[in-house]
Coordinates of N, CA and C and ligand atoms in Angstrom, one line a residue:
M1 N -16.2 11.1 6.4 CA -16.8 10.1 5.1 C -17.7 9.9 4.7
N2 N -18.2 10.4 3.5 CA -19.9 9.6 3.4 C -20.1 8.0 3.7
K3 N -21.9 8.4 4.7 CA -21.4 7.3 4.8 C -21.4 5.6 3.7
K4 N -21.8 6.0 2.4 CA -21.6 4.6 1.9 C -20.7 4.0 1.7
I5 N -19.7 5.6 0.5 CA -18.4 4.6 1.0 C -18.2 4.1 1.6
I6 N -18.3 4.2 3.1 CA -17.4 3.1 3.9 C -17.6 2.2 4.1
Q7 N -18.8 2.4 4.4 CA -20.2 0.7 3.6 C -19.3 -0.1 2.4
Y8 N -19.5 0.3 1.2 CA -19.0 -0.4 0.5 C -17.6 -1.0 -0.5
R9 N -16.9 -0.2 1.1 CA -15.4 -0.4 0.9 C -14.9 -1.5 2.4
N10 N -16.0 -1.5 2.7 CA -15.8 -2.4 4.5 C -16.3 -4.0 3.0
E11 N -17.4 -3.8 2.8 CA -17.9 -4.9 2.1 C -17.0 -5.6 1.0
Q12 N -16.3 -4.3 0.4 CA -14.8 -4.9 -0.5 C -13.9 -6.0 -0.1
L13 N -13.5 -5.7 1.4 CA -12.3 -6.3 1.7 C -13.1 -6.5 2.4
K14 N -14.0 -6.9 3.0 CA -14.2 -8.0 4.1 C -13.9 -9.9 4.3
N15 N -12.9 -10.2 3.2 CA -12.7 -10.6 2.9 C -11.4 -11.5 2.6
D16 N -11.2 -10.3 2.9 CA -8.8 -9.8 3.0 C -9.0 -10.4 3.8
T17 N -7.4 -11.9 3.3 CA -7.0 -12.7 4.1 C -5.0 -12.0 3.7
T18 N -4.7 -11.0 3.4 CA -3.5 -10.8 3.3 C -2.7 -9.5 3.9
G19 N -3.5 -8.8 4.9 CA -3.2 -8.3 5.0 C -3.5 -6.2 5.0
H20 N -4.4 -6.5 3.8 CA -5.3 -5.8 3.8 C -6.3 -5.8 4.1
S21 N -7.2 -5.5 5.3 CA -8.3 -5.7 5.8 C -7.9 -4.1 5.9
I22 N -9.9 -4.0 6.3 CA -10.2 -2.2 7.1 C -9.2 -2.0 8.0
D23 N -8.6 -2.8 8.5 CA -7.7 -2.1 9.8 C -6.4 -1.6 9.7
H24 N -6.2 -2.2 8.0 CA -5.3 -1.3 6.7 C -5.8 0.5 6.7
I25 N -7.3 0.4 6.0 CA -7.2 1.5 5.1 C -7.0 2.6 6.4
N26 N -7.2 2.1 7.2 CA -7.6 2.7 9.2 C -7.1 3.8 9.9
R27 N -5.5 2.8 9.5 CA -4.4 3.3 9.8 C -3.7 4.5 8.3
V28 N -3.5 3.8 6.8 CA -3.7 5.2 6.5 C -4.4 6.2 6.1
I29 N -6.0 5.7 6.8 CA -6.2 6.9 6.6 C -6.3 7.7 7.8
K30 N -5.6 7.4 8.9 CA -4.6 8.1 10.6 C -3.7 8.3 9.3
L31 N -2.8 7.8 8.9 CA -1.2 8.8 8.7 C -1.9 10.0 8.2
T32 N -2.5 9.3 6.9 CA -2.3 11.0 5.5 C -3.3 11.7 5.8
K33 N -3.6 11.6 7.6 CA -4.7 13.0 7.6 C -3.2 13.7 8.8
K34 N -2.6 12.7 8.6 CA -1.0 13.5 9.9 C -0.3 14.0 9.0
I35 N -0.1 13.5 7.8 CA 0.6 14.1 6.5 C 0.2 15.7 6.0
L36 N -1.3 14.8 5.6 CA -2.2 16.5 5.0 C -1.7 17.5 5.9
E37 N -1.4 17.4 6.8 CA -1.4 18.4 8.3 C -0.2 19.3 7.7
T38 N 0.1 19.0 7.5 CA 1.9 19.3 7.0 C 2.0 19.8 5.1
E39 N 0.8 19.3 4.5 CA 0.5 19.7 3.1 C -0.9 20.7 2.9
P40 N -0.7 21.7 2.9 CA -1.6 22.2 3.1 C -2.2 22.7 1.8
V41 N -1.3 21.9 0.6 CA -2.3 22.6 -1.0 C -2.9 21.8 -0.8
A42 N -2.8 20.7 -0.4 CA -4.2 19.4 -0.9 C -5.3 19.4 -1.1
D43 N -6.2 19.1 -1.5 CA -7.6 18.9 -1.4 C -7.6 17.4 -0.3
I44 N -8.2 18.2 -0.2 CA -8.8 17.0 1.5 C -9.7 15.6 1.4
E45 N -10.3 16.3 0.2 CA -11.7 15.4 0.0 C -11.2 14.7 0.0
M46 N -10.5 14.9 -2.1 CA -10.0 14.0 -2.5 C -8.9 13.6 -2.2
T47 N -8.5 13.3 -1.8 CA -7.1 12.0 -0.5 C -7.9 11.7 -0.1
I48 N -8.3 12.1 0.9 CA -9.0 10.8 2.3 C -10.8 9.9 1.3
L49 N -10.8 10.0 0.4 CA -11.2 9.7 -0.8 C -10.6 9.0 -1.8
A50 N -9.5 8.4 -1.9 CA -8.8 8.1 -2.5 C -8.1 7.1 -0.7
A51 N -7.2 7.5 -0.1 CA -7.2 6.4 0.7 C -8.1 5.9 2.1
N52 N -8.9 5.7 1.6 CA -10.8 4.7 2.1 C -10.8 3.7 0.8
L53 N -10.1 4.0 -0.2 CA -10.9 3.9 -1.3 C -9.6 3.2 -2.7
H54 N -8.4 2.7 -2.1 CA -6.9 3.1 -2.8 C -6.6 1.8 -2.9
D55 N -6.8 0.5 -2.6 CA -6.9 -1.2 -2.3 C -8.2 -1.9 -2.9
I56 N -8.7 -1.3 -3.7 CA -10.5 -1.4 -3.7 C -10.5 -2.3 -5.0
I57 N -9.6 -2.2 -5.2 CA -9.0 -2.0 -7.0 C -7.9 -3.6 -7.9
D58 N -7.3 -3.4 -6.7 CA -5.8 -4.5 -6.6 C -6.0 -4.9 -7.0
E59 N -5.3 -6.3 -8.0 CA -5.0 -7.6 -8.4 C -4.6 -8.7 -7.6
K60 N -4.6 -8.5 -6.0 CA -3.8 -9.3 -4.8 C -5.5 -9.6 -4.7
L61 N -6.2 -8.5 -4.4 CA -7.8 -8.6 -3.8 C -9.1 -8.9 -4.2
V62 N -9.0 -8.8 -5.8 CA -10.2 -9.2 -6.8 C -10.3 -9.8 -8.0
E63 N -11.0 -10.3 -8.4 CA -10.9 -11.9 -8.8 C -10.2 -11.3 -10.3
D64 N -11.6 -10.3 -10.8 CA -11.4 -10.0 -12.1 C -11.6 -7.8 -12.0
V65 N -10.3 -7.9 -12.1 CA -9.9 -6.2 -11.4 C -11.1 -5.8 -12.9
Q66 N -10.8 -5.9 -13.7 CA -12.7 -4.4 -14.9 C -13.2 -5.0 -13.7
V67 N -14.0 -5.9 -14.0 CA -14.8 -6.0 -13.0 C -15.0 -4.7 -11.7
A68 N -14.2 -5.3 -11.1 CA -13.3 -4.2 -10.3 C -13.8 -2.4 -10.1
R69 N -13.5 -2.5 -10.8 CA -13.6 -0.6 -11.9 C -14.6 -1.0 -11.8
Q70 N -15.4 -1.2 -12.8 CA -16.8 -0.7 -13.6 C -17.6 -1.0 -11.9
N71 N -18.0 -2.0 -11.2 CA -18.7 -2.1 -9.9 C -18.5 -0.2 -9.7
L72 N -17.0 0.1 -9.0 CA -16.4 1.2 -8.6 C -16.6 2.3 -9.8
K73 N -16.6 2.4 -10.5 CA -17.1 3.7 -11.0 C -18.4 4.1 -11.4
E74 N -19.8 2.8 -11.5 CA -20.9 2.8 -11.0 C -21.4 3.6 -9.9
F75 N -20.9 2.7 -9.0 CA -21.2 3.5 -7.5 C -20.9 4.7 -7.3
L76 N -19.2 5.0 -7.8 CA -19.0 6.6 -7.6 C -19.1 7.6 -8.4
I77 N -20.7 7.0 -9.3 CA -21.6 7.8 -10.6 C -23.1 8.0 -9.2
E78 N -23.6 6.5 -8.5 CA -25.3 6.8 -7.7 C -23.9 8.2 -7.3
Q79 N -22.8 8.2 -6.4 CA -22.8 8.8 -5.4 C -22.8 10.3 -5.8
N80 N -22.9 10.5 -6.8 CA -22.7 12.5 -7.9 C -21.2 12.3 -7.3
F81 N -20.4 11.8 -8.0 CA -19.1 12.6 -7.9 C -18.9 13.1 -9.1
S82 N -18.1 14.2 -9.4 CA -18.4 14.3 -10.7 C -17.6 13.6 -11.8
N83 N -17.2 13.1 -13.1 CA -16.4 12.5 -14.2 C -14.8 12.6 -13.8
E84 N -14.7 15.1 -13.1 CA -13.2 15.4 -13.3 C -13.2 14.7 -12.3
Q85 N -13.4 13.8 -11.0 CA -13.8 13.0 -9.4 C -12.3 12.0 -10.3
I86 N -14.0 11.0 -11.2 CA -13.5 9.7 -11.0 C -12.4 9.8 -11.6
S87 N -12.5 10.0 -12.6 CA -11.0 10.4 -13.4 C -10.1 10.3 -12.4
Q88 N -9.6 11.2 -11.5 CA -8.8 11.4 -10.8 C -8.5 10.4 -9.8
L89 N -9.7 10.4 -9.3 CA -9.3 8.9 -8.6 C -8.4 7.9 -8.8
F90 N -9.7 7.1 -10.6 CA -9.2 5.9 -10.9 C -7.5 6.7 -11.3
Y91 N -7.1 7.3 -11.0 CA -5.4 7.7 -11.5 C -4.2 7.5 -10.6
I92 N -5.3 7.7 -9.1 CA -4.7 7.8 -8.3 C -4.5 6.5 -7.3
I93 N -6.0 5.7 -8.1 CA -5.7 4.2 -7.5 C -5.0 3.0 -8.2
D94 N -4.8 3.4 -9.9 CA -4.2 2.1 -10.6 C -2.5 2.2 -10.5
N95 N -2.6 4.5 -9.9 CA -0.8 4.5 -10.2 C -0.1 4.1 -8.5
I96 N -0.6 3.4 -8.0 CA -0.3 3.4 -6.2 C 0.6 2.9 -5.7
S97 N 0.3 1.5 -6.2 CA 1.2 0.9 -6.1 C 2.0 0.5 -6.0
Y98 N 3.6 -0.5 -5.4 CA 4.4 -0.5 -5.1 C 4.8 -0.9 -7.1
A99 N 4.5 -2.2 -7.2 CA 4.2 -2.8 -8.1 C 4.0 -2.3 -9.1
K100 N 2.7 -1.7 -9.2 CA 3.3 -0.8 -10.6 C 3.9 0.2 -11.0
S101 N 4.5 0.5 -9.6 CA 5.5 0.9 -10.3 C 7.0 1.1 -10.5
L102 N 7.5 -0.7 -10.4 CA 8.5 -0.9 -11.3 C 8.0 -1.9 -12.5
D103 N 6.8 -1.1 -13.3 CA 6.5 -1.1 -14.7 C 7.3 0.2 -15.4
E104 N 6.9 1.6 -14.8 CA 7.0 2.7 -15.2 C 7.5 3.2 -14.3
P105 N 8.3 4.9 -14.4 CA 7.8 5.8 -13.6 C 6.6 7.0 -13.6
V106 N 5.7 6.9 -12.1 CA 3.9 7.5 -12.7 C 4.8 8.7 -11.2
V107 N 3.3 9.8 -12.4 CA 3.7 11.0 -11.6 C 2.8 11.5 -10.6
L108 N 2.5 10.9 -9.6 CA 0.9 10.7 -9.4 C 1.4 12.8 -8.9
P109 N -0.7 12.5 -8.8 CA -0.6 14.6 -8.0 C 0.1 14.3 -6.3
L110 N -0.8 15.9 -6.2 CA -0.4 15.5 -4.8 C -1.0 14.7 -3.6
E111 N -2.2 14.9 -4.0 CA -3.0 13.4 -3.1 C -3.0 12.5 -2.9
G112 N -2.4 11.9 -4.4 CA -2.1 10.6 -4.4 C 0.0 10.4 -3.9
Q113 N 0.0 11.4 -4.0 CA 1.4 11.5 -3.4 C 1.5 11.1 -1.7
I114 N 0.5 11.6 -0.9 CA 0.3 12.0 0.2 C -0.2 10.5 0.9
V115 N -1.3 9.8 0.2 CA -1.2 8.4 0.2 C -0.6 6.8 -0.3
Q116 N -0.3 7.5 -0.9 CA 1.2 6.8 -1.0 C 1.8 6.9 -0.2
D117 N 2.7 7.8 -0.1 CA 3.1 7.2 2.1 C 2.1 6.9 2.8
A118 N 1.1 7.4 3.1 CA 0.4 7.1 4.0 C 0.8 5.1 4.0
D119 N 0.4 5.2 2.5 CA 0.7 3.5 2.6 C 1.6 2.5 2.6
R120 N 3.0 3.5 2.1 CA 4.7 2.7 2.5 C 4.1 2.2 3.3
L121 N 4.0 3.7 4.5 CA 5.0 3.2 5.9 C 3.4 2.2 6.4
D122 N 2.4 2.2 6.6 CA 2.0 0.8 6.7 C 2.8 0.3 6.1
A123 N 3.9 0.0 5.2 CA 4.9 -1.7 4.7 C 5.2 -1.3 5.1
I124 N 5.6 -0.6 6.6 CA 7.3 -0.9 7.5 C 7.0 -0.6 8.7
G125 N 8.5 -1.0 9.9 CA 8.5 -0.1 10.7 C 7.8 -1.3 11.1
A126 N 7.5 -1.4 12.9 CA 6.5 -3.2 13.4 C 5.8 -2.9 13.0
I127 N 3.9 -2.3 12.3 CA 3.5 -2.7 11.8 C 3.7 -3.7 10.6
G128 N 4.6 -3.2 9.3 CA 5.5 -3.5 7.9 C 6.0 -4.6 8.4
I129 N 6.5 -4.8 9.3 CA 7.3 -6.5 10.4 C 5.8 -7.4 10.2
A130 N 5.0 -6.9 10.9 CA 3.4 -8.0 11.3 C 3.1 -8.3 10.3
R131 N 2.6 -7.7 9.0 CA 2.3 -8.1 8.2 C 3.5 -8.6 7.0
A132 N 4.3 -8.9 7.1 CA 5.3 -9.0 5.6 C 5.1 -10.5 6.2
F133 N 5.5 -10.9 8.3 CA 5.8 -12.5 7.8 C 3.7 -13.0 7.8
Y134 N 3.0 -12.0 8.7 CA 1.7 -12.6 7.7 C 0.7 -12.7 6.3
Y135 N 1.6 -11.9 5.7 CA 1.6 -11.9 4.1 C 2.7 -13.3 3.7
G136 N 2.9 -13.3 4.5 CA 3.9 -14.8 4.1 C 3.3 -15.6 5.0
G137 N 2.8 -15.7 5.5 CA 2.4 -17.2 6.2 C 1.7 -17.6 4.7
S138 N 0.3 -16.1 4.9 CA -0.6 -16.8 4.3 C -0.7 -17.3 2.6
K139 N 0.8 -17.1 2.1 CA 1.2 -17.5 0.7 C 1.7 -18.7 0.9
G140 N 2.3 -19.4 2.4 CA 2.9 -20.0 2.8 C 4.7 -20.0 2.6
N141 N 5.1 -18.2 2.0 CA 6.5 -18.8 2.5 C 7.7 -19.5 3.7
K142 N 8.4 -19.0 2.9 CA 9.2 -19.6 4.4 C 10.2 -18.3 4.6
L143 N 10.4 -18.0 6.5 CA 10.8 -16.7 6.2 C 12.2 -16.8 6.2
Y144 N 12.4 -17.6 5.7 CA 14.0 -17.4 5.7 C 14.8 -18.5 4.0
D145 N 15.6 -18.3 3.9 CA 15.7 -18.8 3.4 C 17.3 -18.5 2.4
F146 N 18.6 -18.5 3.3 CA 20.3 -17.7 2.6 C 19.9 -18.3 2.2
T147 N 20.4 -19.3 1.2 CA 20.3 -20.2 -0.7 C 20.0 -18.3 -1.5
Q148 N 19.2 -18.3 -1.3 CA 18.4 -16.8 -2.1 C 18.3 -16.0 -1.9
N149 N 20.0 -15.1 -3.0 CA 20.3 -13.7 -2.6 C 18.6 -13.2 -2.9
P150 N 18.8 -11.9 -2.2 CA 17.4 -11.1 -2.7 C 17.1 -9.7 -4.2
R151 N 16.5 -10.6 -4.9 CA 17.1 -9.7 -6.2 C 16.9 -8.6 -5.5
K152 N 17.3 -8.7 -6.8 CA 17.3 -6.1 -7.2 C 16.0 -6.1 -8.6
D153 N 16.6 -5.0 -8.9 CA 15.9 -4.6 -9.7 C 14.4 -5.2 -10.3
M154 N 13.5 -5.8 -9.8 CA 12.2 -6.7 -10.3 C 11.5 -5.9 -11.3
T155 N 10.7 -6.2 -12.3 CA 10.1 -6.0 -12.5 C 8.8 -6.2 -11.9
H156 N 8.0 -5.9 -12.4 CA 6.2 -6.3 -11.6 C 6.0 -8.1 -11.8
A157 N 6.1 -8.3 -12.4 CA 5.9 -10.2 -13.3 C 6.8 -10.7 -11.0
Q158 N 7.8 -10.2 -11.9 CA 8.8 -10.6 -10.8 C 8.8 -10.5 -9.2
Y159 N 8.4 -9.3 -9.4 CA 7.6 -8.6 -7.6 C 6.4 -10.0 -7.0
R160 N 5.9 -10.2 -8.4 CA 4.5 -11.2 -7.7 C 4.8 -12.9 -7.4
E161 N 6.4 -13.0 -8.1 CA 6.7 -14.4 -7.4 C 7.2 -14.1 -6.4
E162 N 6.9 -15.2 -5.6 CA 7.1 -15.6 -4.0 C 8.3 -15.2 -4.1
S163 N 9.0 -14.7 -2.4 CA 10.7 -15.0 -2.6 C 10.0 -14.8 -0.4
N164 N 10.7 -15.6 0.2 CA 10.7 -16.0 1.1 C 11.1 -13.8 2.7
V165 N 10.2 -13.9 3.9 CA 10.1 -13.2 4.1 C 11.3 -12.7 4.5
I166 N 12.3 -13.0 5.7 CA 13.1 -12.4 5.0 C 13.7 -11.0 3.9
N167 N 14.5 -11.7 2.3 CA 14.4 -11.5 1.7 C 13.6 -10.3 1.7
H168 N 12.1 -10.7 0.7 CA 10.8 -9.0 0.8 C 11.8 -7.8 1.7
F169 N 12.2 -8.2 2.6 CA 12.7 -6.9 3.2 C 14.1 -5.8 2.6
Y170 N 14.5 -7.2 2.2 CA 15.6 -6.3 1.5 C 16.0 -6.3 -0.2
E171 N 14.8 -6.8 -0.1 CA 13.3 -6.8 -2.5 C 13.0 -5.0 -2.2
K172 N 12.2 -5.0 -0.8 CA 11.6 -3.1 -0.9 C 11.2 -2.6 0.1
L173 N 10.7 -3.3 1.4 CA 10.3 -2.8 2.4 C 11.7 -1.8 3.0
F174 N 13.2 -2.7 3.2 CA 14.1 -1.5 3.8 C 14.2 0.3 2.4
L175 N 13.5 -0.1 0.8 CA 13.6 1.0 0.0 C 13.3 1.5 0.2
L176 N 11.7 1.6 0.9 CA 11.2 2.7 0.7 C 11.0 4.0 1.4
K177 N 12.0 4.0 1.8 CA 12.4 6.0 3.0 C 13.1 6.0 1.3
D178 N 13.9 5.7 0.7 CA 14.1 6.3 -0.3 C 13.3 6.9 -1.3
L179 N 11.7 6.5 -0.7 CA 11.3 6.8 -2.4 C 9.6 7.4 -2.1
M180 N 9.7 7.6 -0.8 CA 9.1 8.7 -0.3 C 8.8 10.3 -0.8
N181 N 7.1 10.8 -1.6 CA 7.4 11.4 -2.1 C 7.4 12.8 -1.1
T182 N 6.8 13.3 0.5 CA 6.7 14.3 1.1 C 7.6 15.0 2.2
T183 N 7.8 15.8 2.6 CA 9.0 14.9 3.4 C 8.5 14.4 5.2
E184 N 6.8 14.7 5.6 CA 6.5 14.4 7.0 C 6.7 12.6 6.3
G185 N 6.6 12.7 4.8 CA 6.8 10.8 4.6 C 7.9 10.4 4.8
K186 N 8.3 11.0 4.6 CA 10.1 10.8 4.5 C 10.6 11.1 6.2
R187 N 10.1 11.1 6.6 CA 10.9 11.9 8.8 C 10.5 10.6 9.3
L188 N 8.6 10.4 8.5 CA 8.2 8.6 9.5 C 9.6 7.3 9.1
A189 N 9.4 7.7 7.8 CA 10.0 6.8 7.0 C 10.9 6.7 7.6
Q190 N 12.4 6.5 8.4 CA 13.4 7.4 8.3 C 12.8 6.3 10.3
K191 N 11.8 7.0 10.7 CA 12.6 6.4 11.8 C 12.3 5.1 11.9
R192 N 10.8 4.2 10.9 CA 10.5 3.4 11.0 C 10.8 2.0 10.1
T193 N 12.5 2.6 9.0 CA 12.8 2.0 8.7 C 14.4 2.1 9.7
E194 N 15.0 2.2 10.7 CA 15.7 2.0 11.4 C 15.5 0.6 12.4
Y195 N 13.9 1.3 13.3 CA 13.1 0.1 13.7 C 13.1 -1.4 13.4
M196 N 13.0 -1.2 11.9 CA 12.7 -2.7 11.2 C 14.8 -3.0 10.7
K197 N 15.3 -2.2 10.4 CA 17.2 -2.4 9.9 C 17.1 -3.6 11.5
N198 N 17.5 -2.8 12.4 CA 17.6 -3.2 14.1 C 17.3 -5.4 14.8
F199 N 15.3 -5.0 13.8 CA 15.0 -6.0 13.8 C 15.5 -6.8 13.4
I200 N 15.6 -7.1 12.2 CA 16.0 -7.7 11.2 C 17.6 -8.3 12.0
E201 N 17.9 -7.5 12.3 CA 19.4 -7.6 12.7 C 19.6 -9.1 13.6
E202 N 19.0 -9.4 14.4 CA 18.7 -9.6 15.3 C 18.1 -10.5 15.5
L203 N 17.2 -10.3 14.6 CA 16.6 -11.5 13.7 C 17.7 -13.0 13.3
K204 N 19.5 -12.2 12.7 CA 19.9 -13.2 12.0 C 20.0 -13.5 12.7
S205 N 20.9 -12.7 13.6 CA 21.5 -13.2 15.1 C 20.9 -14.6 15.6
E206 N 20.1 -14.5 15.7 CA 19.0 -15.2 16.5 C 19.0 -16.3 15.9
I207 N 19.0 -16.7 14.8 CA 19.5 -18.1 13.9 C 20.5 -18.1 13.4
Ligands
LIG1 P1 1.6 -3.0 -2.5 O1 -0.4 -2.4 -2.4 O2 2.5 -1.5 -2.3 O3 1.6 -3.2 -4.5 P2 1.9 -4.7 -1.6 O4 0.3 -4.8 -2.2 O5 2.1 -6.8 -2.6 O6 2.2 -3.5 -2.5 O7 2.2 -5.3 -0.4 C1 1.1 -5.1 0.7 C2 1.8 -6.3 1.8 O8 2.2 -7.4 1.9 C3 3.4 -4.9 3.0 O9 3.1 -4.3 4.3 C4 3.8 -6.4 2.4 O10 5.4 -5.7 2.8 C5 3.5 -7.7 2.1 N1 4.3 -8.7 1.7 C6 4.1 -8.7 -0.5 N2 4.6 -8.4 -0.9 C7 5.1 -9.7 -0.3 C8 6.5 -10.9 0.3 N3 6.4 -11.5 -0.4 N4 7.4 -11.4 1.1 C9 6.0 -10.9 2.4 N5 5.2 -9.4 3.0 C10 4.9 -9.3 1.4
LIG2 NI1 -2.4 -0.8 1.0

């Protein structure tokens, strides 16, 4: 990947405290490459570009999404990406997040489907457990509160209202395996979900 893109991405993500650090991006890139091996039709360059930039204009990370979008667009023009590539990239990164998918169903191109699977895989399994507690801690959320039932069929706005960490598993993390796009994504999600289920059962029994 072009060094300038890596630099731009690192600069934008350096102050993150919510689990969207460069480490997250690097894991997503690895998973993206793994899924790409099983999806020969995908445009590799676009897929890796989207994996690198998928969190750059996220509502959780930037103060002003419009400003972040404009900066990214100008940067990509400077890097000689075509208008078509830029629109394709924005379509993917604007529609990739789980929160966004709660508002309306979106059909992503294959390249976006692959990165979405990779991003979701990084939210589940052992790493997903670590990230959920890290995120909950960063927001000052409780570990658990059994007086509150997990919410069902949340809207985007409800999803952004904080819940306790254990409920987050029921509200999102256990649901992801049925939302995977690719065959390889499904396979990996199955394994990671079993691991999380065992963990939550054990945790509840200790509590
Ligand atoms: P998306 O980027 O798909 O919108 P998020 O950015 O909301 O997803 O989630 C990023 C990470 O933060 C994930 O690992 C997710 O599990 C975690 N996370 C998000 N909301 C919560 C929450 N309320 N409690 C615990 N973890 C959360
Ligand atoms: Ni991400």
